[in-house]
Coordinates of C-alpha atoms in Angstrom, one line a residue:
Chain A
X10 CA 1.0 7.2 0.2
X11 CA 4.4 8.1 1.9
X12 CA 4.8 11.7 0.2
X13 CA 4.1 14.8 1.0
X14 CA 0.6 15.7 0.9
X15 CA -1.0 18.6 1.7
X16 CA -5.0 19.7 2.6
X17 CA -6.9 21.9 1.0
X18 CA -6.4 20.9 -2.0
X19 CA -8.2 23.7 -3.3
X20 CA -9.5 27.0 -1.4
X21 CA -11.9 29.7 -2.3
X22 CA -12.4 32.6 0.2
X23 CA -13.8 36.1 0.2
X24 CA -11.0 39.4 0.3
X25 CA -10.6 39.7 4.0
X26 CA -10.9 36.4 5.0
X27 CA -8.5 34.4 7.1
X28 CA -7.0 30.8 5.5
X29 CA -4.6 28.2 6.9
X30 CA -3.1 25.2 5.0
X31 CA -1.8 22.3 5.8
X32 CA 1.5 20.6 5.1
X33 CA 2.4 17.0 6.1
X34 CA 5.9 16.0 5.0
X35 CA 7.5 12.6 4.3
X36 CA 7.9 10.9 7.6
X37 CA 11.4 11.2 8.3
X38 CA 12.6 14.6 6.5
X39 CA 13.4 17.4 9.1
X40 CA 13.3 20.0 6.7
X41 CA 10.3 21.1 5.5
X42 CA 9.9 24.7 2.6
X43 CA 7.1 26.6 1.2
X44 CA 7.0 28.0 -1.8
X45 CA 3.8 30.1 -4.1
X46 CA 3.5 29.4 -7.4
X47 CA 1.6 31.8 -9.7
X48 CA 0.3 31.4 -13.5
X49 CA 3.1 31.2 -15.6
X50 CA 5.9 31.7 -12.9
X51 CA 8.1 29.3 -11.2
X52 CA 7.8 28.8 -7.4
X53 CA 8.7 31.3 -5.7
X54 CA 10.5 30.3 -2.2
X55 CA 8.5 31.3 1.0
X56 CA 9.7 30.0 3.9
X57 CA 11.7 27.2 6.0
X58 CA 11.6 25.2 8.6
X59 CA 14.5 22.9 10.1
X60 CA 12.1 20.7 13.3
X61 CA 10.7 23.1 14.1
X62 CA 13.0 26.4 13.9
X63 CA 12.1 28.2 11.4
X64 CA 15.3 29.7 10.2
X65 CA 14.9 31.4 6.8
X66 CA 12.0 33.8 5.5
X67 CA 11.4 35.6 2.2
X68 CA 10.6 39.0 1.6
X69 CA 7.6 37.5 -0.2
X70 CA 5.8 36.6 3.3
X71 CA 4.7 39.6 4.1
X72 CA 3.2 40.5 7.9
X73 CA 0.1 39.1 6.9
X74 CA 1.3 35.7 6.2
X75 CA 2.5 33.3 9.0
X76 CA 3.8 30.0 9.1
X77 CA 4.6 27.1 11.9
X78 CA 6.1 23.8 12.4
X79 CA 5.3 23.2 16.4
X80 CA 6.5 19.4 16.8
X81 CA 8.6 19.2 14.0
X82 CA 6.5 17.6 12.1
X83 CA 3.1 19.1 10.2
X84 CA 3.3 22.5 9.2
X85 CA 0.6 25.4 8.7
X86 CA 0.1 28.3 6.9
X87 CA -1.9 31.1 7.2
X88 CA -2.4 33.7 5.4
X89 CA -4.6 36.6 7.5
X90 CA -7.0 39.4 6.0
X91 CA -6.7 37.8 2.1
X92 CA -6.1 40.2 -1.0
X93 CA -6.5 39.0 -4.3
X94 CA -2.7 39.1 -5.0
X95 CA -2.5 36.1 -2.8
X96 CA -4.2 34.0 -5.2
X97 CA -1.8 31.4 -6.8
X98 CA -0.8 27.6 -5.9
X99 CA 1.1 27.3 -2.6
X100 CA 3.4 24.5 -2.1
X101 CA 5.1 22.5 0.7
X102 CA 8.4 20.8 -0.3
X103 CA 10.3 18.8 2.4
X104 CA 14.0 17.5 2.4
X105 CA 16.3 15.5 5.3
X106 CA 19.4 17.7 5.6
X107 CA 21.8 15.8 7.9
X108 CA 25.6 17.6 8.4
X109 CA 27.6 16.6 5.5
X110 CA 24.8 15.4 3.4
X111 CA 22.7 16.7 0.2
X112 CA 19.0 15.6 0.1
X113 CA 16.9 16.6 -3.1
X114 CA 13.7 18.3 -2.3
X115 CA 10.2 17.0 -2.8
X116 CA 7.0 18.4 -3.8
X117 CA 3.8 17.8 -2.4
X118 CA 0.3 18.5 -4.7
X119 CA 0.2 21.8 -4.0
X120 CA -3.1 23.8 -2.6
X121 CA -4.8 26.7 -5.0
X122 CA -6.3 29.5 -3.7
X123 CA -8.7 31.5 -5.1
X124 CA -9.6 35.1 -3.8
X125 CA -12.7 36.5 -4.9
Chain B
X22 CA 17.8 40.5 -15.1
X23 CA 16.5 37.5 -12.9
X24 CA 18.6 35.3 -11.6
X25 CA 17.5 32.7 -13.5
X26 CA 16.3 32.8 -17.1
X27 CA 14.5 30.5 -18.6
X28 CA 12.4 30.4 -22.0
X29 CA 8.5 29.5 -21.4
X30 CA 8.1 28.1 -24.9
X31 CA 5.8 26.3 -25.5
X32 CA 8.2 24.0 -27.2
X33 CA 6.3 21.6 -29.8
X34 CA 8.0 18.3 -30.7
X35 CA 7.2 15.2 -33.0
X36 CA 7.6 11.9 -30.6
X37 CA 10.8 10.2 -30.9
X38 CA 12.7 13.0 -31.1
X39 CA 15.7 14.9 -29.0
X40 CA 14.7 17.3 -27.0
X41 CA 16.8 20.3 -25.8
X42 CA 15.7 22.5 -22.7
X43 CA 18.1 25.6 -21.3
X44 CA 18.3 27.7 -18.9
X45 CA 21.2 30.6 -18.0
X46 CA 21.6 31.6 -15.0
X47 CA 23.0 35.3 -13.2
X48 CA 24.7 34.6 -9.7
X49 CA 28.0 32.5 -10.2
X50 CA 27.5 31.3 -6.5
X51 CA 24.9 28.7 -7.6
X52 CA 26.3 25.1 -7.1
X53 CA 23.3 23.0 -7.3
X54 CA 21.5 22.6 -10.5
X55 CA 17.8 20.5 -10.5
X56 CA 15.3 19.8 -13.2
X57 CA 11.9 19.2 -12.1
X58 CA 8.7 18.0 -14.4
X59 CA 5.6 19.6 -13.7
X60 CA 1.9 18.0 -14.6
X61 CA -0.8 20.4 -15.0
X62 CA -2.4 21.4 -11.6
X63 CA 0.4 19.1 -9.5
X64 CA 3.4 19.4 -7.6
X65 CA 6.8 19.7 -9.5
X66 CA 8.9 16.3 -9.4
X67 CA 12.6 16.1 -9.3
X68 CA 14.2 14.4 -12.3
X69 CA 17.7 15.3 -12.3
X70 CA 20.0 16.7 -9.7
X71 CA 23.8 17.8 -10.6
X72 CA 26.7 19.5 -8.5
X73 CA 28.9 21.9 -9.9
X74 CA 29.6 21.5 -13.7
X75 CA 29.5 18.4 -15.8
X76 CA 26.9 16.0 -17.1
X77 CA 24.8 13.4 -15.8
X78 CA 22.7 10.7 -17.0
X79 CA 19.8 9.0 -16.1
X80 CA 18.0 6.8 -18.5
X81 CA 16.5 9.1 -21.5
X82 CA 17.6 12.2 -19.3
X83 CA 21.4 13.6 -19.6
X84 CA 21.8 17.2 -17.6
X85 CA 24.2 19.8 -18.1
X86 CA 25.8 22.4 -16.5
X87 CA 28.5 24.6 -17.8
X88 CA 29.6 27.3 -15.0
X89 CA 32.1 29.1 -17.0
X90 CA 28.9 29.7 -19.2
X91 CA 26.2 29.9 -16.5
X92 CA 24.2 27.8 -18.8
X93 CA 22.5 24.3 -17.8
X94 CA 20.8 21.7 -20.0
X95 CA 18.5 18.5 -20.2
X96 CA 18.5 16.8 -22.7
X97 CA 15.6 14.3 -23.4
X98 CA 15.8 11.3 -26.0
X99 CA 13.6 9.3 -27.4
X100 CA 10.9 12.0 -26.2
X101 CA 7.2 10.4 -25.5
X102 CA 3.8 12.1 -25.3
X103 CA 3.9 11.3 -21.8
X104 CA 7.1 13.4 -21.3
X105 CA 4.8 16.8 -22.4
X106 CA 5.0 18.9 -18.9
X107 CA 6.5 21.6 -18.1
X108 CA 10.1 21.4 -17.3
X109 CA 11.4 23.9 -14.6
X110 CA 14.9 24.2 -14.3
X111 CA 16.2 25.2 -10.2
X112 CA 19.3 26.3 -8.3
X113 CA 20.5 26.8 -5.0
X114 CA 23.8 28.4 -3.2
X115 CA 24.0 25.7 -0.8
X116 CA 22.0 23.1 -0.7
X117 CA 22.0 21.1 2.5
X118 CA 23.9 23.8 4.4
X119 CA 22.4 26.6 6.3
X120 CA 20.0 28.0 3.4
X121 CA 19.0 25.5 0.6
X122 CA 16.3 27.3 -0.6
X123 CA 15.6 26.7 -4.4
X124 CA 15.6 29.6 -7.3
X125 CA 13.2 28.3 -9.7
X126 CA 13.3 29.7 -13.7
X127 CA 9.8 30.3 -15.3
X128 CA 9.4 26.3 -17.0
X129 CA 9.3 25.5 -20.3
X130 CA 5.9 24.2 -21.5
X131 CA 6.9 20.9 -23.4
X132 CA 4.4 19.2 -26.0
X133 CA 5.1 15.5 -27.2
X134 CA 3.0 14.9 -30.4
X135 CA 2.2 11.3 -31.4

């Protein structure tokens, strides 16, 4: 499968704990977004990454939440000390971007976390 | 106001027939216009991507945008059970420039009866 995947697929974890997910884009795209989706809601745009710069953040990701992309390739995100709020489906989108040219955005399967 | 409004439905149609989804939309900046189709408990796919205003067609899909309106459409025919999803319409100011992040609307749940 050449798409974008992404691992958990599904997390459950205590208030207070500590989480990280995983995003692997498609193979050549250096752009790479992510995005929480909530019950009922659009998503909502997190973060993004160009290699590994990340050069945009929402007011969404709030201190507790962190995010990297160290070789340009995989990306992570954590979110530290967990509050119930955070629970919704987060997902990783990647694009190629090259000067001059317009790439559509695609989706991986999302992960759902759950805070209990 | 949101910047982008977009009715949740659900929207209940017999198979076979057209199929109308809107959304309007606040900041007149927006230049991109996508529709993506969303399965239950996946990822949202891209179906249809437009610049600026006009109309575009792909297969039973035709996309609108009107920006003297702020008002953007697809339009399915021939609708099938396997089109029921929900459809969530996205924007962006510049979409493979320096920013390029998407403004999503809230979907519109779609059901296809047989």
């Amino acid at each position: 499968d050449t798409g974008v995947s992404q691992n958990p697929r599904h997390k459950i974890t205590k208030r207070g704990q500590n989480v990280t997910f995983r995003c692997d884009p498609i193979s050549e795209h250096n752009r790479l977004y992510w995005y929480r989706q909530t019950l009922g809601q659009g998503p909502e745009f997190l973060t993004y990454f160009q290699n590994e710069a990340q050069l945009e953040k929402s007011r969404l990701l709030s201190d507790r939440f962190s995010a990297e992309r160290p070789k340009g390739s995989f990306s992570t995100l954590e979110i530290q000390r967990t509050e119930q709020g955070d629970s919704a489906m987060y997902l990783c989108a990647s694009s190629l971007s090259l000067t001059g040219s317009n790439y559509e955005q695609y989706f991986g399967p999302g992960t759902r976390l759950t805070v209990t | 106001q949101k910047e982008v409004e977009q009715d949740p439905g659900p929207l209940s149609v017999p198979e076979g027939a057209i199929v109308s989804l809107n959304c309007t939309y606040s900041n007149s900046a927006f230049q991109y216009f996508m529709w993506y189709r969303q399965y239950s408990r996946k990822g949202p796919e891209l179906l249809m991507y437009t610049y600026s205003s006009g109309n575009k067609e792909d297969g039973r899909f035709t996309a609108q945008v009107d920006k003297s309106s702020k008002y953007i459409s697809l339009f399915i025919r021939d609708s099938q059970p396997s089109d029921s999803a929900t459809y969530l319409c996205a924007m962006s100011v510049n979409y493979g420039g320096s920013q390029g992040n998407l403004i999503f609307g809230k979907g519109t749940k779609l059901s296809v009866k047989p």
